[in-house]
Amino acid sequence: MGSDNKTSLREISTTITGKTRGAAMAAENVRVGYGEKIILSELSLEIRRGEITALVGPNGSGKSTLLKGMARLLKLHSGTVFLEGEELTKMANSEIARRLAVLPQAPTAPAGLTVGELVEQGRYPHAGPMRMLRKQDHEAIGRALELTGTLEFANRPLENLSGGERQRAWIALTLAQATPVLFLDEPTTFLDIGHQLEVLELVGQLNREQGMTIVMVLHDLNQAAQYAHRMVVLRKGSIVADGAPAEVMTGEVLEKVFNIKAHIVTDPASGRPVFLPYAVVKNEEVGRGQ
Amino acid sequence: MSVAATPIVRKRIGARPWLVGGLLVLLLFLLIFPALMLGSPVLSLGQLNEILFLNGGEKVPHLIVTELRMPRLLLGLIAGAALGLAGVLLQDSLRNPLAGPELLGVSSGASAVVAAITVFRLPFAFGLTPWLALVGGLMSGMVVILAMRRITNGARLALVGSAITALLNAVVISIISLGSPNDVAVLYLFLLGSLAGRTWDYVNLVWPWLVVCIPLALLCARSLNLLQLGDDMAEGLGLKVLRMRFLIALLSAGLVASVVAVCGPISYIALLAPHLARRILGTSDARQVLPVAALLGSALLVMADLLARLALSPVEMPVGVWTTLVGGPVLLVLLRRQMRSAKQ
Ligand SMILES: Nc1ncnc2c1ncn2[C@@H]1O[C@H](COP(=O)(O)OP(=O)(O)OP(=O)(O)O)[C@@H](O)[C@H]1O
Ligand SMILES: [Mg+2]
């Protein structure tokens, strides 16, 4: 993707509202929380079509809350979310499910459920009146299993798989949903580094080959910088930095948001920024610095 | 890339659900014979044949079979199925392995009405009692379900259900404590749950509900499968979670209210049948578990009722005693195994 193209897209999307052609999704002034407790207030964010957006930030900064709010899994106190320019609240839930797939943080499955049975659930929003699986459903399930490399486990119960295999099975479920937009909440947690990269490579491949728009919460900033087109940094419920990895990964942001001091270098192979932490900033110092 | 259009995902054990279902249907068929023949008097196959198909036989055995044993068997079959289905509906939709119809307050409401009628000698015709119990059960069920309507947290849902039920049970106990010893004995039998002496009138009160609710329950299978993956996942896959859970609770109340009104709160069938079904089938897929739990519920209740009639004959023990005595320990074993396999 050329950088000129990107800039112009960004310009358009900032001048017009969330209904722009470039925005796959847009949150406008959303206020969302749990019960009376508001976590995000007056937050706006646009997700550009065809991009991988990484949401990063410390624990409890509101990443999952933002993802769930945008995916209609949490009720908004106020504000609007648009999916391809349409208001989510005005769409049927199954219609949303055909266009947006969500993988929550740490999902659970009942005992004995096989990978195949799990992935089959992804066809629910597409199924016909009797909810029977048709030819196109079996094709989509097969494709999802194949893409994630889980075809060989199709008949194995989920609890008998390794963490990485299990995670790929859950991703296969969302792929069977065959949506243009995919939300992933910490898809790499509990995985070893090899399996982490495997999942991220899969995400990159889905983006490149299927043109999927992907929003994912990641904890590893270097991985976010490596695989995402754009990083959105959250801190205490607000967006404090937003842009291409090279713009976001600065000493200032790392210090302010994560309380660390780090050297930032550029990976010669990818041209993406990489940070090397060398010190923790004491909380008091940050407090005074504000 | 070529992907076959044929089902790639084969079930692990292709014929198994059909086999299990077939065997259970066979078992139910075989249970017809002891259910109609045993008791006092004990009838021979020949006598039974005469009574059923030739409309003959002696007058008293004929009456006992057609007016007592047949409605009792039929009631056992449909009540067991309803309890088994309600158990699956509630356990899966609340993701709570111990959820059962008690949680909905239906039995407490029905019990409260029966207790009030008996103790206060309310001037209703005797035949009206089950109808009033049904109304009481449905009303208290509605209260609980409406209270649970907006709650999203599974543990909180169960808590609200049991809190309201506990309150209603306290009302029942208070009413009973006002009654004469004779009233108490009558109510005690009702509260244990029994199929004894239930005539066609009772069957007629129950079956219309189940004709409507059983097919609806079976239609919930795919939604239940989604709910097992968690509320977020289910909502993300296009299910309206709160609305569906509300409907499922209503449906469960519809299934058990008439049963409780007629037979009293028979415990453990609704807990046991779903767990047994999952274990036998080796899956939690509601499309298989629902019908098998229904068949198992029928079989368990009819067998327990046979025990109730025969074990201490001529004295009859209420069937609820047996379902509790046998069901409790079996459930314990099942849950222990489940926890052990979850740990691995
Ligand atoms: N179900 C809930 N009920 C009440 N408060 C919640 C709930 N879930 C999260 N919170 C609170 O909301 C805030 C934001 O949580 P959120 O889960 O969005 O953080 P996060 O950025 O995803 O963190 P993590 O990196 O640990 O996943 C936290 O303060 C948390 O305590
Ligand atoms: Mg989170």
XYZ file of C-alpha atoms and ligand atoms in Angstrom:
666
model
C 0.000 0.000 0.000
C 1.559 3.298 -1.059
C 1.920 5.935 1.588
C 0.405 8.634 -0.656
C -2.729 6.650 -0.972
C -2.882 6.260 2.788
C -2.503 9.939 3.521
C -5.241 10.914 1.149
C -7.561 8.356 2.701
C -6.854 9.767 6.091
C -7.572 13.272 4.914
C -10.918 12.303 3.494
C -11.900 10.427 6.601
C -11.097 13.304 8.887
C -13.073 15.809 6.859
C -16.232 13.792 6.447
C -17.928 11.823 9.236
C -17.922 8.078 9.771
C -20.061 7.607 6.728
C -17.066 8.028 4.431
C -16.312 5.361 1.888
C -12.958 4.595 3.425
C -14.256 3.796 6.886
C -15.225 0.178 7.465
C -16.370 1.140 10.917
C -16.622 4.315 12.898
C -17.368 5.117 16.501
C -18.625 8.631 17.132
C -18.581 10.109 20.624
C -19.286 6.791 22.259
C -19.747 6.554 25.994
C -19.605 3.023 27.219
C -18.974 1.134 30.443
C -20.327 -1.484 32.795
C -23.530 -0.495 34.531
C -23.063 2.983 35.946
C -19.281 2.798 35.658
C -18.223 4.647 32.514
C -14.940 3.426 31.034
C -14.791 5.336 27.744
C -16.414 8.705 27.320
C -16.832 10.723 24.149
C -14.468 8.501 22.237
C -14.326 8.612 18.446
C -12.427 6.265 16.191
C -12.542 5.321 12.544
C -11.421 1.965 11.255
C -10.253 2.261 7.679
C -11.219 -0.427 5.227
C -8.540 -2.938 4.278
C -6.223 -2.042 7.138
C -4.957 -3.880 10.169
C -5.476 -1.678 13.187
C -3.797 -2.611 16.459
C -5.274 -1.407 19.741
C -2.567 -1.177 22.375
C -2.380 0.142 25.908
C -1.775 -0.966 29.479
C -4.005 -3.444 31.320
C -7.349 -1.925 32.140
C -6.971 0.952 29.697
C -10.226 0.043 27.958
C -9.122 -1.864 24.869
C -11.567 -4.716 25.307
C -14.271 -2.269 26.300
C -13.742 -0.294 23.097
C -13.772 -3.426 20.982
C -16.965 -4.691 22.611
C -18.633 -1.312 22.403
C -17.908 -1.067 18.693
C -19.081 -4.647 18.184
C -22.461 -4.007 19.930
C -21.522 -6.434 22.740
C -21.791 -3.611 25.260
C -24.660 -1.185 25.237
C -23.612 2.378 24.479
C -24.665 5.060 26.953
C -24.486 7.521 24.107
C -22.838 7.931 20.738
C -23.115 5.948 17.545
C -21.228 3.190 15.813
C -21.370 2.869 12.045
C -20.645 -0.250 10.030
C -19.987 0.707 6.410
C -21.866 3.913 7.096
C -24.918 2.222 8.573
C -25.859 2.710 12.188
C -25.379 -0.531 14.108
C -28.436 0.025 16.278
C -30.605 0.165 13.181
C -29.343 -3.139 11.786
C -30.636 -6.641 12.557
C -28.230 -8.565 14.721
C -27.807 -11.337 12.167
C -27.068 -8.740 9.486
C -24.272 -7.348 11.648
C -22.988 -10.880 12.199
C -22.707 -11.387 8.456
C -20.453 -8.329 8.185
C -18.523 -8.227 11.445
C -16.971 -11.169 13.318
C -15.699 -10.825 16.874
C -13.397 -13.082 18.852
C -13.595 -12.042 22.519
C -10.720 -12.287 24.955
C -10.509 -15.823 26.460
C -13.603 -17.483 24.961
C -14.843 -20.758 26.475
C -16.304 -23.865 24.915
C -18.339 -26.702 26.439
C -16.542 -29.970 27.175
C -16.244 -32.356 24.257
C -16.890 -29.801 21.521
C -14.816 -30.652 18.457
C -13.052 -28.121 16.268
C -15.422 -28.907 13.428
C -18.486 -28.418 15.581
C -17.055 -25.139 16.838
C -16.324 -23.785 13.373
C -19.770 -24.847 12.226
C -21.281 -22.315 14.641
C -19.766 -19.582 12.492
C -22.384 -20.295 9.845
C -25.270 -19.457 12.166
C -25.910 -15.973 10.757
C -25.872 -17.318 7.207
C -27.950 -20.442 7.645
C -31.309 -20.874 5.993
C -34.727 -20.914 7.640
C -34.353 -24.327 9.287
C -30.752 -23.532 10.221
C -29.587 -26.521 8.234
C -26.118 -26.398 6.710
C -26.116 -26.045 2.946
C -23.459 -26.489 0.298
C -22.029 -22.991 0.687
C -21.876 -23.465 4.453
C -19.795 -26.609 4.169
C -17.534 -24.802 1.697
C -17.024 -21.892 4.058
C -16.299 -24.215 6.975
C -13.770 -26.136 4.884
C -12.087 -22.935 3.769
C -11.859 -21.632 7.313
C -10.347 -24.887 8.564
C -7.897 -24.944 5.683
C -6.798 -21.315 6.032
C -6.091 -21.745 9.728
C -4.439 -25.133 9.279
C -6.934 -26.801 11.570
C -8.432 -29.202 9.041
C -6.449 -32.088 10.501
C -7.917 -31.475 13.962
C -11.485 -31.107 12.733
C -12.726 -34.118 14.658
C -10.690 -33.578 17.808
C -12.217 -32.074 20.964
C -10.994 -28.570 21.668
C -9.637 -29.432 25.113
C -7.203 -31.929 23.575
C -5.421 -29.268 21.521
C -2.454 -27.090 22.360
C -3.118 -23.436 23.116
C -1.984 -22.369 19.656
C -4.081 -24.941 17.858
C -7.075 -23.997 19.954
C -6.623 -20.321 19.185
C -6.485 -21.071 15.480
C -9.702 -23.066 15.833
C -11.413 -20.029 17.360
C -10.117 -17.864 14.549
C -11.445 -20.450 12.098
C -14.868 -19.995 13.685
C -14.788 -16.272 12.953
C -13.530 -16.938 9.417
C -16.418 -19.316 8.743
C -18.588 -16.294 9.430
C -17.129 -14.907 6.166
C -17.247 -11.254 7.182
C -15.288 -8.371 5.679
C -14.436 -7.042 9.142
C -12.823 -9.022 11.964
C -12.222 -8.007 15.590
C -9.727 -10.015 17.633
C -9.161 -9.417 21.334
C -5.650 -10.546 22.282
C -5.427 -13.390 19.783
C -1.873 -14.204 20.879
C -2.241 -14.500 24.661
C -1.012 -17.753 26.178
C 0.846 -18.661 22.990
C 4.582 -19.198 22.710
C 6.446 -16.879 20.395
C 6.288 -19.270 17.445
C 2.542 -19.683 17.722
C 2.141 -15.944 18.277
C 3.828 -15.222 14.982
C 1.820 -17.956 13.314
C -1.414 -16.234 14.348
C -0.105 -12.818 13.302
C 1.072 -14.168 9.943
C -2.419 -15.580 9.468
C -3.899 -12.183 10.272
C -1.566 -10.544 7.760
C -2.442 -13.125 5.141
C -6.185 -12.642 5.663
C -5.681 -8.925 5.253
C -3.565 -9.202 2.107
C -5.328 -12.036 0.350
C -8.938 -11.618 1.419
C -8.788 -7.874 1.893
C -10.187 -8.237 5.395
C -10.321 -5.252 7.681
C -8.906 -6.364 11.001
C -8.881 -4.706 14.398
C -6.916 -6.504 17.061
C -5.887 -5.893 20.620
C -2.223 -6.726 21.129
C 0.041 -6.470 24.128
C 3.338 -6.798 22.322
C 4.097 -3.372 20.862
C 6.816 -4.663 18.559
C 4.425 -7.173 17.073
C 1.782 -4.493 16.685
C 4.309 -2.273 14.924
C 5.370 -5.152 12.733
C 1.979 -6.382 11.587
C -0.404 -3.434 11.823
C -0.841 -0.553 9.412
C -1.970 1.608 12.230
C -1.631 1.664 15.987
C -4.179 3.195 18.331
C -2.899 3.725 21.855
C -5.337 3.822 24.741
C -4.647 5.051 28.213
C -7.239 5.335 30.969
C -10.087 5.232 28.511
C -8.868 7.763 25.962
C -6.912 7.563 22.764
C -3.537 9.176 23.381
C -1.813 8.314 20.124
C -3.047 7.144 16.757
C -1.167 6.662 13.522
C 1.294 4.587 11.555
C 3.651 2.572 13.788
C 6.553 4.920 13.060
C 4.504 7.875 14.277
C 3.196 6.166 17.371
C 6.224 4.287 18.623
C 8.099 7.170 20.120
C 9.974 7.483 23.368
C 7.428 10.026 24.517
C 4.431 7.748 24.006
C 6.148 4.753 25.589
C 7.101 6.789 28.609
C 3.729 8.413 29.051
C 1.615 5.327 28.452
C 3.672 2.387 29.625
C 6.025 4.103 32.094
C 9.108 2.782 30.347
C 12.143 4.326 28.767
C 13.176 2.678 25.530
C 15.428 3.035 22.535
C 13.536 3.012 19.275
C 15.312 1.557 16.252
C 14.098 0.747 12.790
C 14.038 -2.839 11.641
C 16.088 -2.713 8.451
C 14.104 -5.533 6.862
C 10.579 -4.202 7.323
C 11.263 -0.551 7.934
C 9.057 -0.787 11.018
C 10.024 0.604 14.415
C 11.244 -1.713 17.168
C 11.670 -0.664 20.764
C 14.203 -1.880 23.299
C 13.196 -0.998 26.855
C 15.939 -0.122 29.312
C 14.254 1.427 32.343
C 10.974 1.721 34.216
C 9.815 5.218 35.048
C 8.666 5.603 38.637
C 4.956 6.331 38.898
C 5.517 9.554 40.849
C 7.625 11.007 38.075
C 4.912 10.350 35.524
C 2.329 11.840 37.831
C 4.356 15.031 38.186
C 5.114 15.157 34.504
C 1.423 15.421 33.630
C -7.409 -24.570 -3.710
C -10.137 -27.119 -3.968
C -12.587 -27.603 -1.208
C -15.043 -30.419 -1.397
C -18.666 -29.378 -1.206
C -19.453 -32.436 0.836
C -19.507 -32.175 4.622
C -15.900 -32.082 5.772
C -16.867 -32.148 9.390
C -18.138 -35.571 10.138
C -19.548 -36.271 13.542
C -17.158 -38.364 15.558
C -19.566 -41.217 15.954
C -21.976 -41.123 13.059
C -24.818 -43.391 14.085
C -24.593 -42.931 17.788
C -27.356 -40.416 18.490
C -29.785 -42.493 16.436
C -28.674 -45.645 18.177
C -29.098 -44.091 21.609
C -32.484 -42.653 20.661
C -33.609 -45.968 19.211
C -32.586 -47.920 22.294
C -34.381 -45.459 24.548
C -37.569 -45.689 22.505
C -37.315 -49.461 22.797
C -36.827 -49.172 26.553
C -39.884 -46.946 26.851
C -41.908 -49.453 24.855
C -40.762 -52.268 27.136
C -41.637 -50.215 30.210
C -45.266 -50.157 29.114
C -45.674 -53.774 30.188
C -44.561 -53.589 33.827
C -46.254 -50.214 34.179
C -49.618 -51.642 33.159
C -49.229 -55.141 34.588
C -47.569 -54.721 37.985
C -49.119 -53.483 41.213
C -52.119 -54.958 42.927
C -53.569 -56.837 41.262
C -50.727 -58.212 39.136
C -52.019 -58.973 35.671
C -50.783 -61.494 33.146
C -49.940 -60.620 29.559
C -53.073 -62.439 28.490
C -55.235 -60.370 30.794
C -53.589 -57.185 29.582
C -54.167 -58.169 25.979
C -57.798 -58.865 26.746
C -58.260 -55.527 28.454
C -56.427 -53.403 25.902
C -57.342 -54.954 22.601
C -60.505 -56.938 23.196
C -62.036 -54.429 25.565
C -62.836 -57.330 27.869
C -61.577 -58.793 31.100
C -62.958 -58.497 34.560
C -64.449 -55.219 35.491
C -62.079 -54.154 38.283
C -58.757 -54.931 36.533
C -60.169 -53.296 33.420
C -60.882 -50.113 35.339
C -57.522 -50.199 37.084
C -55.665 -50.459 33.784
C -57.650 -47.978 31.728
C -58.499 -45.395 34.377
C -55.477 -45.557 36.697
C -52.420 -47.250 35.247
C -52.706 -45.881 31.725
C -53.054 -42.198 32.651
C -50.336 -42.666 35.250
C -47.958 -44.162 32.688
C -48.746 -41.489 30.148
C -48.285 -38.744 32.705
C -44.931 -40.241 33.713
C -43.813 -40.279 30.103
C -44.740 -36.708 29.266
C -43.802 -35.224 32.625
C -40.387 -36.902 32.447
C -39.808 -35.598 28.932
C -40.846 -32.080 29.927
C -38.538 -32.082 32.949
C -35.612 -33.433 30.908
C -36.076 -30.772 28.231
C -36.473 -27.961 30.742
C -33.226 -29.077 32.373
C -31.291 -28.841 29.113
C -32.857 -25.489 28.236
C -31.939 -23.938 31.571
C -28.512 -25.494 32.008
C -27.353 -24.494 28.537
C -28.895 -21.047 28.413
C -27.609 -20.085 31.875
C -24.352 -22.048 31.393
C -24.910 -23.502 34.832
C -24.730 -27.289 35.243
C -26.951 -27.125 38.324
C -29.689 -24.959 36.853
C -33.104 -26.560 36.973
C -36.763 -25.589 36.946
C -36.606 -24.904 40.717
C -34.702 -21.778 39.710
C -37.745 -20.388 37.917
C -39.974 -20.354 40.996
C -42.616 -22.309 39.111
C -42.832 -25.176 41.578
C -42.833 -22.830 44.546
C -45.735 -20.843 43.107
C -47.732 -23.974 42.362
C -46.971 -25.354 45.832
C -48.042 -22.102 47.465
C -51.421 -22.274 45.719
C -52.000 -25.914 46.621
C -50.996 -25.204 50.213
C -53.305 -22.210 50.465
C -56.269 -24.121 49.031
C -55.723 -27.060 51.384
C -54.988 -25.182 54.576
C -57.481 -22.347 54.227
C -60.110 -24.703 52.780
C -60.722 -22.301 49.922
C -64.046 -23.111 48.326
C -62.833 -24.464 45.005
C -63.991 -27.696 43.468
C -61.371 -30.397 43.964
C -60.913 -30.778 40.205
C -59.984 -27.136 39.949
C -56.909 -27.412 42.163
C -54.394 -28.381 39.481
C -55.629 -25.546 37.272
C -55.171 -23.046 40.059
C -51.756 -24.526 40.837
C -50.871 -24.058 37.190
C -51.902 -20.410 37.342
C -49.883 -19.957 40.544
C -46.840 -21.630 39.013
C -47.022 -19.555 35.839
C -47.446 -16.334 37.791
C -44.509 -16.883 40.104
C -42.467 -18.071 37.124
C -43.282 -14.824 35.319
C -42.151 -12.791 38.327
C -38.807 -14.593 38.461
C -38.282 -14.419 34.720
C -39.112 -10.720 34.584
C -36.704 -10.087 37.455
C -33.999 -11.941 35.542
C -34.765 -10.242 32.248
C -32.070 -7.581 32.210
C -29.355 -9.439 34.062
C -26.465 -10.480 31.882
C -24.254 -12.225 34.397
C -24.958 -15.974 34.593
C -24.116 -16.372 38.283
C -26.310 -13.403 39.207
C -29.197 -14.878 37.211
C -29.026 -18.098 39.188
C -28.806 -16.133 42.433
C -31.880 -14.033 41.679
C -33.806 -17.160 40.721
C -32.896 -19.017 43.876
C -33.507 -15.978 46.094
C -37.064 -15.488 44.842
C -37.694 -19.216 44.999
C -36.446 -19.335 48.586
C -38.834 -16.547 49.461
C -41.789 -18.359 47.887
C -40.806 -21.564 49.653
C -40.844 -19.693 52.940
C -44.407 -18.640 52.118
C -45.320 -22.273 51.458
C -43.806 -23.372 54.766
C -45.632 -20.623 56.669
C -48.944 -21.627 55.152
C -48.345 -25.281 55.943
C -47.451 -24.472 59.530
C -50.948 -23.063 59.943
C -52.565 -26.285 58.759
C -53.982 -29.247 60.691
C -51.911 -32.462 60.878
C -54.126 -33.933 58.203
C -53.498 -31.016 55.847
C -49.809 -31.298 56.491
C -49.811 -34.962 55.510
C -51.641 -34.192 52.256
C -49.313 -31.321 51.403
C -46.264 -33.337 52.308
C -47.224 -35.875 49.670
C -47.743 -33.133 47.108
C -44.432 -31.453 47.877
C -42.532 -34.685 47.422
C -44.012 -35.161 43.994
C -46.080 -38.166 43.039
C -47.908 -39.750 40.149
C -50.221 -41.827 42.319
C -53.937 -41.597 41.597
C -53.539 -39.200 38.681
C -56.469 -39.797 36.346
C -57.153 -38.771 32.773
C -58.305 -35.354 34.008
C -54.750 -34.632 35.052
C -53.316 -35.930 31.802
C -55.700 -33.696 29.911
C -54.439 -30.697 31.792
C -50.821 -31.443 30.944
C -50.685 -32.653 27.367
C -51.857 -29.527 25.494
C -48.985 -27.562 27.037
C -46.472 -30.128 26.048
C -47.760 -30.509 22.524
C -46.918 -26.837 22.063
C -43.776 -26.576 24.176
C -41.862 -29.744 23.275
C -41.454 -28.902 19.565
C -40.522 -25.333 20.480
C -37.904 -26.636 22.912
C -36.379 -28.840 20.224
C -36.204 -25.801 17.925
C -33.969 -24.021 20.465
C -31.096 -26.420 19.859
C -28.970 -24.181 17.647
C -29.433 -21.170 19.897
C -28.414 -23.262 22.896
C -25.256 -24.339 21.083
C -24.364 -20.679 20.576
C -25.153 -19.753 24.176
C -22.746 -22.457 25.346
C -19.928 -20.428 23.779
C -20.674 -17.447 26.016
C -22.918 -14.415 25.667
C -20.412 -12.332 23.708
C -19.708 -15.048 21.184
C -23.421 -15.829 20.791
C -24.355 -12.173 20.322
C -21.474 -11.759 17.889
C -22.800 -14.673 15.850
C -26.137 -12.951 15.455
C -28.220 -14.246 18.359
C -30.207 -11.736 20.412
C -28.942 -13.157 23.686
C -31.154 -11.441 26.246
C -34.307 -11.934 24.224
C -33.501 -15.568 23.523
C -32.752 -16.305 27.152
C -36.045 -14.680 28.138
C -37.935 -16.838 25.642
C -36.134 -19.968 26.782
C -37.014 -19.246 30.409
C -40.664 -18.730 29.412
C -40.635 -21.963 27.466
C -39.151 -23.852 30.418
C -41.835 -22.424 32.675
C -44.452 -23.527 30.131
C -42.972 -27.023 30.121
C -42.831 -27.550 33.870
C -45.722 -25.469 35.211
C -48.448 -27.927 34.262
C -46.303 -30.875 35.308
C -45.663 -29.384 38.737
C -49.291 -28.405 39.121
C -50.331 -31.992 38.568
C -47.499 -34.069 40.019
C -45.865 -31.727 42.510
C -42.207 -30.727 42.271
C -40.487 -33.971 41.270
C -36.804 -33.357 41.883
C -33.663 -34.427 40.069
C -35.147 -35.605 36.768
C -34.435 -32.194 35.220
C -30.874 -32.259 36.547
C -30.088 -35.865 35.881
C -31.531 -36.447 32.400
C -29.410 -33.751 30.665
C -26.177 -34.798 32.384
C -26.786 -38.447 31.581
C -27.633 -37.568 27.993
C -24.414 -35.583 27.533
C -22.359 -38.368 29.036
C -23.938 -41.103 26.944
C -23.686 -39.085 23.741
C -20.217 -37.759 24.515
C -21.183 -34.280 23.321
C -22.904 -31.123 24.504
C -24.480 -30.532 21.085
C -28.005 -29.519 22.049
C -29.405 -30.929 18.815
C -28.599 -34.396 20.158
C -28.853 -33.727 23.882
C -32.386 -32.284 23.790
C -34.231 -35.282 22.314
C -32.142 -37.815 24.230
C -32.663 -35.970 27.521
C -36.411 -35.962 26.848
C -36.448 -39.722 26.279
C -34.205 -40.304 29.299
C -36.436 -38.110 31.462
C -39.453 -40.198 30.480
C -37.646 -43.458 31.145
C -36.247 -42.302 34.484
C -39.583 -41.041 35.762
C -41.524 -44.122 34.681
C -38.909 -46.381 36.265
C -38.892 -44.358 39.457
C -42.665 -44.546 39.548
C -42.512 -48.323 39.172
C -40.135 -48.394 42.125
C -42.503 -46.170 44.061
C -45.357 -48.595 43.471
C -43.522 -51.841 43.944
C -40.620 -51.444 46.339
C -42.593 -51.312 49.565
C -45.879 -52.665 48.209
C -48.653 -52.457 49.285
C -47.443 -49.162 50.793
C -46.627 -46.642 48.095
C -43.737 -44.260 48.427
C -44.008 -40.978 46.506
C -41.948 -41.053 43.323
C -40.170 -37.868 44.413
C -38.531 -39.797 47.227
C -37.024 -42.215 44.752
C -35.866 -39.615 42.273
C -34.088 -37.867 45.133
C -32.687 -41.002 46.757
C -31.337 -42.374 43.499
C -30.885 -39.145 41.546
C -28.803 -37.294 44.129
C -25.920 -39.768 44.330
C -25.923 -40.415 40.568
C -25.731 -36.703 39.866
C -22.846 -36.426 42.306
C -20.921 -39.122 40.448
C -21.634 -37.486 37.080
C -20.531 -34.039 38.243
C -17.390 -35.418 39.862
C -16.395 -37.104 36.635
C -17.110 -33.953 34.702
C -14.913 -31.929 37.029
C -12.139 -34.459 36.788
C -12.177 -34.379 32.996
C -12.307 -30.575 33.038
C -9.136 -30.491 35.122
C -7.151 -32.573 32.667
N -17.438 -6.788 33.303
C -16.923 -5.698 33.879
N -17.576 -5.081 34.879
C -17.074 -3.971 35.471
N -15.926 -3.392 35.110
C -15.218 -3.949 34.120
C -15.677 -5.128 33.443
N -14.782 -5.452 32.508
C -13.805 -4.530 32.590
N -14.059 -3.625 33.544
C -13.233 -2.473 33.891
O -13.118 -1.636 32.768
C -11.819 -1.112 32.661
C -11.306 -1.398 31.267
O -11.261 -2.785 31.093
P -10.879 -3.464 29.719
O -11.215 -4.921 29.860
O -11.503 -2.723 28.612
O -9.311 -3.267 29.706
P -8.245 -3.817 28.687
O -7.549 -2.646 28.146
O -8.867 -4.744 27.737
O -7.281 -4.600 29.678
P -6.475 -5.975 29.459
O -5.243 -5.613 28.726
O -6.146 -6.401 30.853
O -7.349 -6.917 28.739
C -11.006 -1.748 33.758
O -10.838 -0.793 34.771
C -11.828 -2.886 34.245
O -11.692 -3.049 35.623
Mg -8.824 -6.799 27.436
